[in-house]
Amino acid sequence: MANSRIIVWDVGHGSSVSILAPNGRTGMLDLGANTETEFSPIKFTKSMWRLDRLNHLTISHPHIDHIRDILNLRLLELDTLNALEIPKEQLFAERIQEKDRDLLNAYVQLKQRFSGPITALKDPNNPSWGGQGYFSHYSIKADWQSEPNNASIVTFYRSGKFTLLYPGDIESRGWNELLKSKEFVNDLKSTAFFIASHHGREAGFSKEIVETAAPQLVIVSDSWFKDTSVTDRYSHLATGFEVINDNTGTKEKRSVVSTRADGRVIIDVSDLGNKTTANVRVKKTLS
């Protein structure tokens, strides 16, 4: 039996996902952190899985809410990185708070360190990377200064017949461009769980994308509900999946779960070769 564990962390307004592949390799998607509770997914992941290295990291795009935990990356050795190449003068072109400059500088330095080719043995896009667990990445040509969200790297994580879609903050034009790719559409059609783009905001919603994916469950990573949130649209398009609440012990079929209401989302995937099953739990914590 091949097992994967995926954890979508409650980092307030931000995103961070930790992944344990069947063969023990580890990956993370984005580096959000919770500023209210000072919770660091990197620190927790390192302790939980007793890590001294992280095998893969994808940073969808370097907006602060997606890299707030980046300084803690020094606690782990990193094997491979997938991140956008953005000139430093463009990254710092916007008005940013002084405390965020260190985060952007760390991003630039990290990207410079991982500018070379990736060997086949360490390639996270290789189906053998995680022992039946691996990634696929897609992006479009988008100008960072005029449409940074559409520059997002869109990631699929596949384990057996299970697929998770993590799209960063991509918006309507980005989705429409990706739909022109047959390879992307094929991966999209395999999606079981869909992490909502742009924290469930209207700008990241595409009816055609969600209808094509036909996910069982949509996951929203955000800290509060806004007027531009479109959770109801996702709930009408997802087919539903049984979710266990660790705090109450109850089970309920859900179309959408959110970190703001439900806490962290823990997904366990088991692959028997001819059959893949998933178990989903949500858990509110103090940290």
Short mmCIF file of N, CA and C in Angstrom, two decimals, residues 139-238:
data_model
loop_
_atom_site.label_atom_id
_atom_site.label_comp_id
_atom_site.label_asym_id
_atom_site.label_seq_id
_atom_site.Cartn_x
_atom_site.Cartn_y
_atom_site.Cartn_z
N SER A 139 2.26 27.17 -15.98
CA SER A 139 2.18 28.62 -15.82
C SER A 139 2.01 29.26 -17.19
N ILE A 140 1.63 30.52 -17.19
CA ILE A 140 1.48 31.26 -18.44
C ILE A 140 2.46 32.43 -18.44
N LYS A 141 2.59 33.08 -19.59
CA LYS A 141 3.39 34.30 -19.66
C LYS A 141 2.55 35.45 -19.12
N ALA A 142 2.98 36.02 -18.03
CA ALA A 142 2.25 37.13 -17.41
C ALA A 142 3.25 38.13 -16.85
N ASP A 143 3.01 39.38 -17.09
CA ASP A 143 3.89 40.44 -16.60
C ASP A 143 3.71 40.61 -15.10
N TRP A 144 4.81 40.50 -14.36
CA TRP A 144 4.72 40.55 -12.90
C TRP A 144 4.17 41.88 -12.41
N GLN A 145 4.53 42.96 -13.04
CA GLN A 145 4.13 44.27 -12.54
C GLN A 145 2.67 44.61 -12.84
N SER A 146 2.13 44.06 -13.94
CA SER A 146 0.75 44.39 -14.30
C SER A 146 -0.26 43.33 -13.87
N GLU A 147 0.14 42.07 -13.80
CA GLU A 147 -0.79 41.01 -13.38
C GLU A 147 -0.04 39.90 -12.64
N PRO A 148 0.46 40.20 -11.46
CA PRO A 148 1.28 39.22 -10.72
C PRO A 148 0.54 37.93 -10.38
N ASN A 149 -0.75 38.01 -10.10
CA ASN A 149 -1.47 36.79 -9.74
C ASN A 149 -1.52 35.78 -10.88
N ASN A 150 -1.61 36.29 -12.12
CA ASN A 150 -1.64 35.40 -13.27
C ASN A 150 -0.28 34.80 -13.59
N ALA A 151 0.76 35.29 -12.93
CA ALA A 151 2.09 34.67 -13.06
C ALA A 151 2.21 33.42 -12.19
N SER A 152 1.21 33.16 -11.35
CA SER A 152 1.26 32.03 -10.41
C SER A 152 1.57 30.71 -11.10
N ILE A 153 2.41 29.91 -10.45
CA ILE A 153 2.65 28.53 -10.88
C ILE A 153 1.51 27.68 -10.34
N VAL A 154 0.84 26.97 -11.24
CA VAL A 154 -0.27 26.09 -10.87
C VAL A 154 0.28 24.67 -10.72
N THR A 155 -0.01 24.04 -9.61
CA THR A 155 0.59 22.74 -9.28
C THR A 155 -0.46 21.67 -9.07
N PHE A 156 -0.21 20.50 -9.65
CA PHE A 156 -0.97 19.29 -9.33
C PHE A 156 -0.06 18.36 -8.54
N TYR A 157 -0.59 17.77 -7.48
CA TYR A 157 0.12 16.68 -6.80
C TYR A 157 -0.71 15.42 -6.98
N ARG A 158 -0.07 14.40 -7.53
CA ARG A 158 -0.77 13.15 -7.81
C ARG A 158 -0.20 12.03 -6.95
N SER A 159 -1.07 11.24 -6.35
CA SER A 159 -0.68 10.05 -5.60
C SER A 159 -1.64 8.93 -5.97
N GLY A 160 -1.15 7.95 -6.73
CA GLY A 160 -2.05 6.93 -7.25
C GLY A 160 -3.06 7.58 -8.19
N LYS A 161 -4.34 7.33 -7.95
CA LYS A 161 -5.39 7.93 -8.78
C LYS A 161 -5.97 9.19 -8.15
N PHE A 162 -5.32 9.68 -7.10
CA PHE A 162 -5.77 10.90 -6.42
C PHE A 162 -4.96 12.10 -6.93
N THR A 163 -5.65 13.22 -7.18
CA THR A 163 -4.97 14.44 -7.61
C THR A 163 -5.47 15.64 -6.81
N LEU A 164 -4.52 16.41 -6.30
CA LEU A 164 -4.81 17.68 -5.63
C LEU A 164 -4.36 18.82 -6.54
N LEU A 165 -5.20 19.83 -6.70
CA LEU A 165 -4.85 21.01 -7.49
C LEU A 165 -4.60 22.19 -6.58
N TYR A 166 -3.42 22.81 -6.74
CA TYR A 166 -3.06 24.01 -5.97
C TYR A 166 -2.67 25.10 -6.96
N PRO A 167 -3.51 26.14 -7.13
CA PRO A 167 -3.27 27.12 -8.20
C PRO A 167 -2.69 28.46 -7.79
N GLY A 168 -2.25 28.61 -6.55
CA GLY A 168 -1.76 29.93 -6.13
C GLY A 168 -2.90 30.94 -6.17
N ASP A 169 -2.65 32.08 -6.81
CA ASP A 169 -3.66 33.15 -6.89
C ASP A 169 -4.08 33.43 -8.33
N ILE A 170 -3.96 32.45 -9.22
CA ILE A 170 -4.25 32.68 -10.63
C ILE A 170 -5.68 33.18 -10.82
N GLU A 171 -5.86 34.04 -11.82
CA GLU A 171 -7.15 34.67 -12.06
C GLU A 171 -7.70 34.27 -13.44
N SER A 172 -8.77 34.92 -13.85
CA SER A 172 -9.53 34.51 -15.02
C SER A 172 -8.70 34.36 -16.29
N ARG A 173 -7.89 35.37 -16.63
CA ARG A 173 -7.11 35.27 -17.87
C ARG A 173 -6.13 34.11 -17.81
N GLY A 174 -5.53 33.91 -16.66
CA GLY A 174 -4.59 32.80 -16.50
C GLY A 174 -5.26 31.46 -16.70
N TRP A 175 -6.43 31.29 -16.09
CA TRP A 175 -7.18 30.04 -16.27
C TRP A 175 -7.51 29.83 -17.75
N ASN A 176 -7.97 30.88 -18.42
CA ASN A 176 -8.36 30.75 -19.83
C ASN A 176 -7.18 30.35 -20.70
N GLU A 177 -6.00 30.88 -20.41
CA GLU A 177 -4.81 30.50 -21.17
C GLU A 177 -4.44 29.04 -20.92
N LEU A 178 -4.53 28.61 -19.68
CA LEU A 178 -4.19 27.22 -19.35
C LEU A 178 -5.14 26.24 -20.00
N LEU A 179 -6.38 26.63 -20.17
CA LEU A 179 -7.36 25.74 -20.80
C LEU A 179 -7.02 25.43 -22.26
N LYS A 180 -6.11 26.18 -22.84
CA LYS A 180 -5.67 25.92 -24.21
C LYS A 180 -4.68 24.75 -24.28
N SER A 181 -4.19 24.33 -23.12
CA SER A 181 -3.22 23.23 -23.05
C SER A 181 -3.93 21.91 -22.81
N LYS A 182 -3.80 20.97 -23.74
CA LYS A 182 -4.44 19.66 -23.59
C LYS A 182 -3.88 18.91 -22.38
N GLU A 183 -2.58 19.05 -22.17
CA GLU A 183 -1.94 18.36 -21.04
C GLU A 183 -2.50 18.88 -19.72
N PHE A 184 -2.67 20.21 -19.63
CA PHE A 184 -3.25 20.79 -18.43
C PHE A 184 -4.68 20.31 -18.22
N VAL A 185 -5.47 20.31 -19.28
CA VAL A 185 -6.87 19.89 -19.16
C VAL A 185 -6.97 18.43 -18.73
N ASN A 186 -6.08 17.59 -19.24
CA ASN A 186 -6.08 16.18 -18.82
C ASN A 186 -5.79 16.06 -17.33
N ASP A 187 -4.82 16.83 -16.83
CA ASP A 187 -4.55 16.81 -15.39
C ASP A 187 -5.73 17.39 -14.61
N LEU A 188 -6.33 18.44 -15.15
CA LEU A 188 -7.47 19.08 -14.49
C LEU A 188 -8.62 18.10 -14.31
N LYS A 189 -8.86 17.29 -15.32
CA LYS A 189 -9.97 16.32 -15.26
C LYS A 189 -9.75 15.23 -14.22
N SER A 190 -8.52 15.07 -13.79
CA SER A 190 -8.22 14.04 -12.79
C SER A 190 -8.34 14.57 -11.36
N THR A 191 -8.65 15.86 -11.21
CA THR A 191 -8.64 16.51 -9.89
C THR A 191 -9.69 15.92 -8.96
N ALA A 192 -9.27 15.54 -7.77
CA ALA A 192 -10.20 15.09 -6.73
C ALA A 192 -10.49 16.23 -5.76
N PHE A 193 -9.43 16.87 -5.27
CA PHE A 193 -9.57 17.99 -4.33
C PHE A 193 -8.94 19.24 -4.94
N PHE A 194 -9.63 20.35 -4.77
CA PHE A 194 -9.29 21.61 -5.45
C PHE A 194 -9.09 22.69 -4.40
N ILE A 195 -7.88 23.21 -4.27
CA ILE A 195 -7.65 24.34 -3.38
C ILE A 195 -8.00 25.61 -4.14
N ALA A 196 -8.96 26.37 -3.64
CA ALA A 196 -9.49 27.52 -4.37
C ALA A 196 -8.42 28.57 -4.62
N SER A 197 -8.38 29.07 -5.85
CA SER A 197 -7.43 30.12 -6.19
C SER A 197 -7.75 31.42 -5.46
N HIS A 198 -6.70 32.17 -5.15
CA HIS A 198 -6.83 33.51 -4.58
C HIS A 198 -7.71 33.52 -3.33
N HIS A 199 -7.54 32.48 -2.49
CA HIS A 199 -8.22 32.41 -1.19
C HIS A 199 -9.75 32.42 -1.33
N GLY A 200 -10.23 31.85 -2.45
CA GLY A 200 -11.68 31.77 -2.65
C GLY A 200 -12.33 33.05 -3.10
N ARG A 201 -11.52 34.02 -3.55
CA ARG A 201 -12.06 35.29 -4.02
C ARG A 201 -12.64 35.15 -5.44
N GLU A 202 -13.52 36.07 -5.78
CA GLU A 202 -14.16 36.05 -7.09
C GLU A 202 -13.15 36.14 -8.23
N ALA A 203 -12.08 36.92 -8.03
CA ALA A 203 -11.08 37.11 -9.08
C ALA A 203 -10.41 35.81 -9.50
N GLY A 204 -10.34 34.83 -8.59
CA GLY A 204 -9.68 33.56 -8.90
C GLY A 204 -10.63 32.47 -9.35
N PHE A 205 -11.92 32.78 -9.42
CA PHE A 205 -12.92 31.77 -9.75
C PHE A 205 -13.13 31.66 -11.25
N SER A 206 -13.18 30.44 -11.76
CA SER A 206 -13.52 30.16 -13.15
C SER A 206 -14.50 29.01 -13.17
N LYS A 207 -15.71 29.28 -13.61
CA LYS A 207 -16.73 28.23 -13.65
C LYS A 207 -16.30 27.09 -14.55
N GLU A 208 -15.70 27.42 -15.71
CA GLU A 208 -15.28 26.38 -16.65
C GLU A 208 -14.21 25.48 -16.03
N ILE A 209 -13.29 26.08 -15.29
CA ILE A 209 -12.24 25.30 -14.64
C ILE A 209 -12.84 24.34 -13.63
N VAL A 210 -13.72 24.84 -12.77
CA VAL A 210 -14.28 24.00 -11.72
C VAL A 210 -15.20 22.93 -12.31
N GLU A 211 -15.96 23.28 -13.34
CA GLU A 211 -16.83 22.29 -13.98
C GLU A 211 -16.00 21.20 -14.65
N THR A 212 -14.88 21.57 -15.26
CA THR A 212 -14.01 20.58 -15.91
C THR A 212 -13.34 19.69 -14.87
N ALA A 213 -12.91 20.30 -13.78
CA ALA A 213 -12.27 19.52 -12.71
C ALA A 213 -13.27 18.61 -12.00
N ALA A 214 -14.50 19.10 -11.84
CA ALA A 214 -15.54 18.36 -11.11
C ALA A 214 -15.00 17.79 -9.80
N PRO A 215 -14.44 18.63 -8.93
CA PRO A 215 -13.81 18.12 -7.71
C PRO A 215 -14.84 17.58 -6.71
N GLN A 216 -14.39 16.67 -5.88
CA GLN A 216 -15.23 16.20 -4.79
C GLN A 216 -15.25 17.22 -3.66
N LEU A 217 -14.11 17.89 -3.44
CA LEU A 217 -13.99 18.81 -2.32
C LEU A 217 -13.17 20.03 -2.72
N VAL A 218 -13.64 21.21 -2.30
CA VAL A 218 -12.90 22.46 -2.50
C VAL A 218 -12.42 22.94 -1.14
N ILE A 219 -11.16 23.36 -1.09
CA ILE A 219 -10.54 23.83 0.16
C ILE A 219 -10.19 25.31 -0.01
N VAL A 220 -10.64 26.13 0.93
CA VAL A 220 -10.35 27.56 0.89
C VAL A 220 -9.40 27.90 2.03
N SER A 221 -8.26 28.51 1.69
CA SER A 221 -7.29 28.92 2.70
C SER A 221 -7.37 30.43 2.86
N ASP A 222 -7.96 30.89 3.97
CA ASP A 222 -8.12 32.32 4.20
C ASP A 222 -8.45 32.58 5.65
N SER A 223 -8.40 33.86 6.04
CA SER A 223 -8.62 34.21 7.44
C SER A 223 -10.00 34.77 7.71
N TRP A 224 -10.64 35.33 6.72
CA TRP A 224 -11.96 35.90 6.95
C TRP A 224 -12.75 35.92 5.65
N PHE A 225 -14.08 35.95 5.78
CA PHE A 225 -14.97 35.99 4.63
C PHE A 225 -15.11 37.43 4.16
N LYS A 226 -14.96 37.64 2.87
CA LYS A 226 -15.11 38.99 2.32
C LYS A 226 -16.26 39.02 1.32
N ASP A 227 -16.66 40.24 0.94
CA ASP A 227 -17.74 40.40 -0.03
C ASP A 227 -17.39 39.75 -1.35
N THR A 228 -16.09 39.65 -1.65
CA THR A 228 -15.66 39.05 -2.91
C THR A 228 -15.46 37.54 -2.82
N SER A 229 -15.72 36.94 -1.66
CA SER A 229 -15.62 35.49 -1.52
C SER A 229 -16.76 34.81 -2.28
N VAL A 230 -16.44 33.70 -2.96
CA VAL A 230 -17.46 33.01 -3.77
C VAL A 230 -17.56 31.54 -3.35
N THR A 231 -17.52 31.31 -2.06
CA THR A 231 -17.61 29.95 -1.52
C THR A 231 -18.86 29.24 -2.01
N ASP A 232 -19.97 29.97 -2.12
CA ASP A 232 -21.23 29.36 -2.54
C ASP A 232 -21.15 28.83 -3.97
N ARG A 233 -20.43 29.50 -4.84
CA ARG A 233 -20.29 29.03 -6.23
C ARG A 233 -19.52 27.71 -6.27
N TYR A 234 -18.47 27.64 -5.47
CA TYR A 234 -17.72 26.38 -5.40
C TYR A 234 -18.59 25.25 -4.85
N SER A 235 -19.38 25.56 -3.83
CA SER A 235 -20.18 24.51 -3.17
C SER A 235 -21.21 23.92 -4.12
N HIS A 236 -21.68 24.71 -5.09
CA HIS A 236 -22.67 24.21 -6.05
C HIS A 236 -22.04 23.32 -7.12
N LEU A 237 -20.72 23.42 -7.28
CA LEU A 237 -20.04 22.69 -8.35
C LEU A 237 -19.25 21.48 -7.86
N ALA A 238 -18.92 21.43 -6.58
CA ALA A 238 -18.22 20.26 -6.03
C ALA A 238 -19.22 19.17 -5.68
#
